[in-house]
Amino acid sequence: MTLDKHQIDGIGKIISKTLPTHKFEEIMQQAGYRRISSQPAEGDRIKVDWYHYKWAKVEAIYTPDQKVTITAYHPEKKGVAGY
């Protein structure tokens, strides 16, 4: 699970394996995504859901302290907005 393994719609290829969360969120917001929810994930990590009016939903996994983004991906692509 690393950021460089996935392509997120509307964002150029991320070549880093991880990013500081503030940098990842800046990239997401500049592409028009907005953070809509978060919940606990496996291994004490945090899963954060991102919404975009045009592209499929993105799930991002953060470290337990939410300082580092470990990975982000489109879990499924149904319809225009991923729902």
PDB file of C-alpha atoms in Angstrom:
ATOM      1  CA  MET A   1       0.000   0.000   0.000  1.00  0.00           C
ATOM      2  CA  THR A   2       1.723   3.115  -1.237  1.00  0.00           C
ATOM      3  CA  LEU A   3       0.604   6.272  -2.999  1.00  0.00           C
ATOM      4  CA  ASP A   4       2.718   5.612  -6.087  1.00  0.00           C
ATOM      5  CA  LYS A   5       0.825   2.363  -6.823  1.00  0.00           C
ATOM      6  CA  HIS A   6      -2.491   4.071  -7.709  1.00  0.00           C
ATOM      7  CA  GLN A   7      -3.743   6.726 -10.123  1.00  0.00           C
ATOM      8  CA  ILE A   8      -6.313   9.198  -8.800  1.00  0.00           C
ATOM      9  CA  ASP A   9      -8.609  10.827 -11.349  1.00  0.00           C
ATOM     10  CA  GLY A  10      -7.806  14.503 -11.909  1.00  0.00           C
ATOM     11  CA  ILE A  11      -4.376  14.307 -10.279  1.00  0.00           C
ATOM     12  CA  GLY A  12      -1.043  13.648 -11.937  1.00  0.00           C
ATOM     13  CA  LYS A  13       0.873  10.534 -10.990  1.00  0.00           C
ATOM     14  CA  ILE A  14       2.128  10.706  -7.401  1.00  0.00           C
ATOM     15  CA  ILE A  15       5.655   9.324  -7.387  1.00  0.00           C
ATOM     16  CA  SER A  16       6.192   9.313  -3.609  1.00  0.00           C
ATOM     17  CA  LYS A  17       5.328   6.216  -1.588  1.00  0.00           C
ATOM     18  CA  THR A  18       3.850   8.426   1.162  1.00  0.00           C
ATOM     19  CA  LEU A  19       3.224  12.138   1.665  1.00  0.00           C
ATOM     20  CA  PRO A  20       2.755  14.393   4.664  1.00  0.00           C
ATOM     21  CA  THR A  21      -1.022  14.588   5.079  1.00  0.00           C
ATOM     22  CA  HIS A  22      -1.114  18.371   4.715  1.00  0.00           C
ATOM     23  CA  LYS A  23       0.581  18.062   1.289  1.00  0.00           C
ATOM     24  CA  PHE A  24      -1.732  15.234   0.139  1.00  0.00           C
ATOM     25  CA  GLU A  25      -4.822  17.178   1.227  1.00  0.00           C
ATOM     26  CA  GLU A  26      -3.566  20.276  -0.577  1.00  0.00           C
ATOM     27  CA  ILE A  27      -3.240  18.239  -3.804  1.00  0.00           C
ATOM     28  CA  MET A  28      -6.725  16.776  -3.362  1.00  0.00           C
ATOM     29  CA  GLN A  29      -8.335  20.159  -2.662  1.00  0.00           C
ATOM     30  CA  GLN A  30      -6.596  21.808  -5.618  1.00  0.00           C
ATOM     31  CA  ALA A  31      -8.070  19.066  -7.853  1.00  0.00           C
ATOM     32  CA  GLY A  32     -11.570  19.841  -6.529  1.00  0.00           C
ATOM     33  CA  TYR A  33     -11.972  16.975  -4.052  1.00  0.00           C
ATOM     34  CA  ARG A  34     -13.400  17.572  -0.616  1.00  0.00           C
ATOM     35  CA  ARG A  35     -13.007  15.459   2.501  1.00  0.00           C
ATOM     36  CA  ILE A  36     -16.392  14.008   3.479  1.00  0.00           C
ATOM     37  CA  SER A  37     -15.772  11.496   6.269  1.00  0.00           C
ATOM     38  CA  SER A  38     -13.223   9.529   8.250  1.00  0.00           C
ATOM     39  CA  GLN A  39     -13.340   6.343  10.288  1.00  0.00           C
ATOM     40  CA  PRO A  40     -10.986   3.850  11.924  1.00  0.00           C
ATOM     41  CA  ALA A  41      -9.253   1.405   9.603  1.00  0.00           C
ATOM     42  CA  GLU A  42      -7.238  -1.768  10.047  1.00  0.00           C
ATOM     43  CA  GLY A  43      -4.062  -1.462  12.107  1.00  0.00           C
ATOM     44  CA  ASP A  44      -5.158   1.676  13.982  1.00  0.00           C
ATOM     45  CA  ARG A  45      -4.968   3.639  10.751  1.00  0.00           C
ATOM     46  CA  ILE A  46      -7.559   6.180   9.646  1.00  0.00           C
ATOM     47  CA  LYS A  47      -9.591   5.879   6.427  1.00  0.00           C
ATOM     48  CA  VAL A  48     -10.653   9.186   4.882  1.00  0.00           C
ATOM     49  CA  ASP A  49     -13.225   9.450   2.089  1.00  0.00           C
ATOM     50  CA  TRP A  50     -12.915  12.177  -0.547  1.00  0.00           C
ATOM     51  CA  TYR A  51     -15.695  13.294  -2.908  1.00  0.00           C
ATOM     52  CA  HIS A  52     -15.500  14.998  -6.305  1.00  0.00           C
ATOM     53  CA  TYR A  53     -18.473  16.135  -8.398  1.00  0.00           C
ATOM     54  CA  LYS A  54     -16.982  14.551 -11.543  1.00  0.00           C
ATOM     55  CA  TRP A  55     -14.731  11.651 -10.534  1.00  0.00           C
ATOM     56  CA  ALA A  56     -15.147   8.532  -8.431  1.00  0.00           C
ATOM     57  CA  LYS A  57     -14.807   8.622  -4.644  1.00  0.00           C
ATOM     58  CA  VAL A  58     -11.297   8.266  -3.240  1.00  0.00           C
ATOM     59  CA  GLU A  59     -10.390   6.398  -0.067  1.00  0.00           C
ATOM     60  CA  ALA A  60      -7.148   7.480   1.583  1.00  0.00           C
ATOM     61  CA  ILE A  61      -5.386   5.725   4.440  1.00  0.00           C
ATOM     62  CA  TYR A  62      -3.546   7.846   7.013  1.00  0.00           C
ATOM     63  CA  THR A  63      -1.246   6.869   9.856  1.00  0.00           C
ATOM     64  CA  PRO A  64      -2.891   6.701  13.311  1.00  0.00           C
ATOM     65  CA  ASP A  65      -1.699  10.250  14.113  1.00  0.00           C
ATOM     66  CA  GLN A  66      -2.961  11.436  10.677  1.00  0.00           C
ATOM     67  CA  LYS A  67       0.383  13.065   9.886  1.00  0.00           C
ATOM     68  CA  VAL A  68       1.249  10.819   6.903  1.00  0.00           C
ATOM     69  CA  THR A  69      -0.894   9.625   3.999  1.00  0.00           C
ATOM     70  CA  ILE A  70       0.007   6.018   3.236  1.00  0.00           C
ATOM     71  CA  THR A  71      -2.150   5.334   0.184  1.00  0.00           C
ATOM     72  CA  ALA A  72      -5.165   6.589  -1.764  1.00  0.00           C
ATOM     73  CA  TYR A  73      -7.285   4.869  -4.413  1.00  0.00           C
ATOM     74  CA  HIS A  74     -10.692   4.673  -6.072  1.00  0.00           C
ATOM     75  CA  PRO A  75     -12.402   1.707  -4.322  1.00  0.00           C
ATOM     76  CA  GLU A  76     -14.900   1.312  -7.166  1.00  0.00           C
ATOM     77  CA  LYS A  77     -16.149   3.329 -10.070  1.00  0.00           C
ATOM     78  CA  LYS A  78     -19.921   3.316 -10.411  1.00  0.00           C
ATOM     79  CA  GLY A  79     -21.634   6.181 -12.188  1.00  0.00           C
ATOM     80  CA  VAL A  80     -20.168   9.655 -12.439  1.00  0.00           C
ATOM     81  CA  ALA A  81     -19.347  10.305  -8.790  1.00  0.00           C
ATOM     82  CA  GLY A  82     -18.526   6.764  -7.684  1.00  0.00           C
ATOM     83  CA  TYR A  83     -21.811   5.953  -5.955  1.00  0.00           C
TER      84      TYR A  83
END
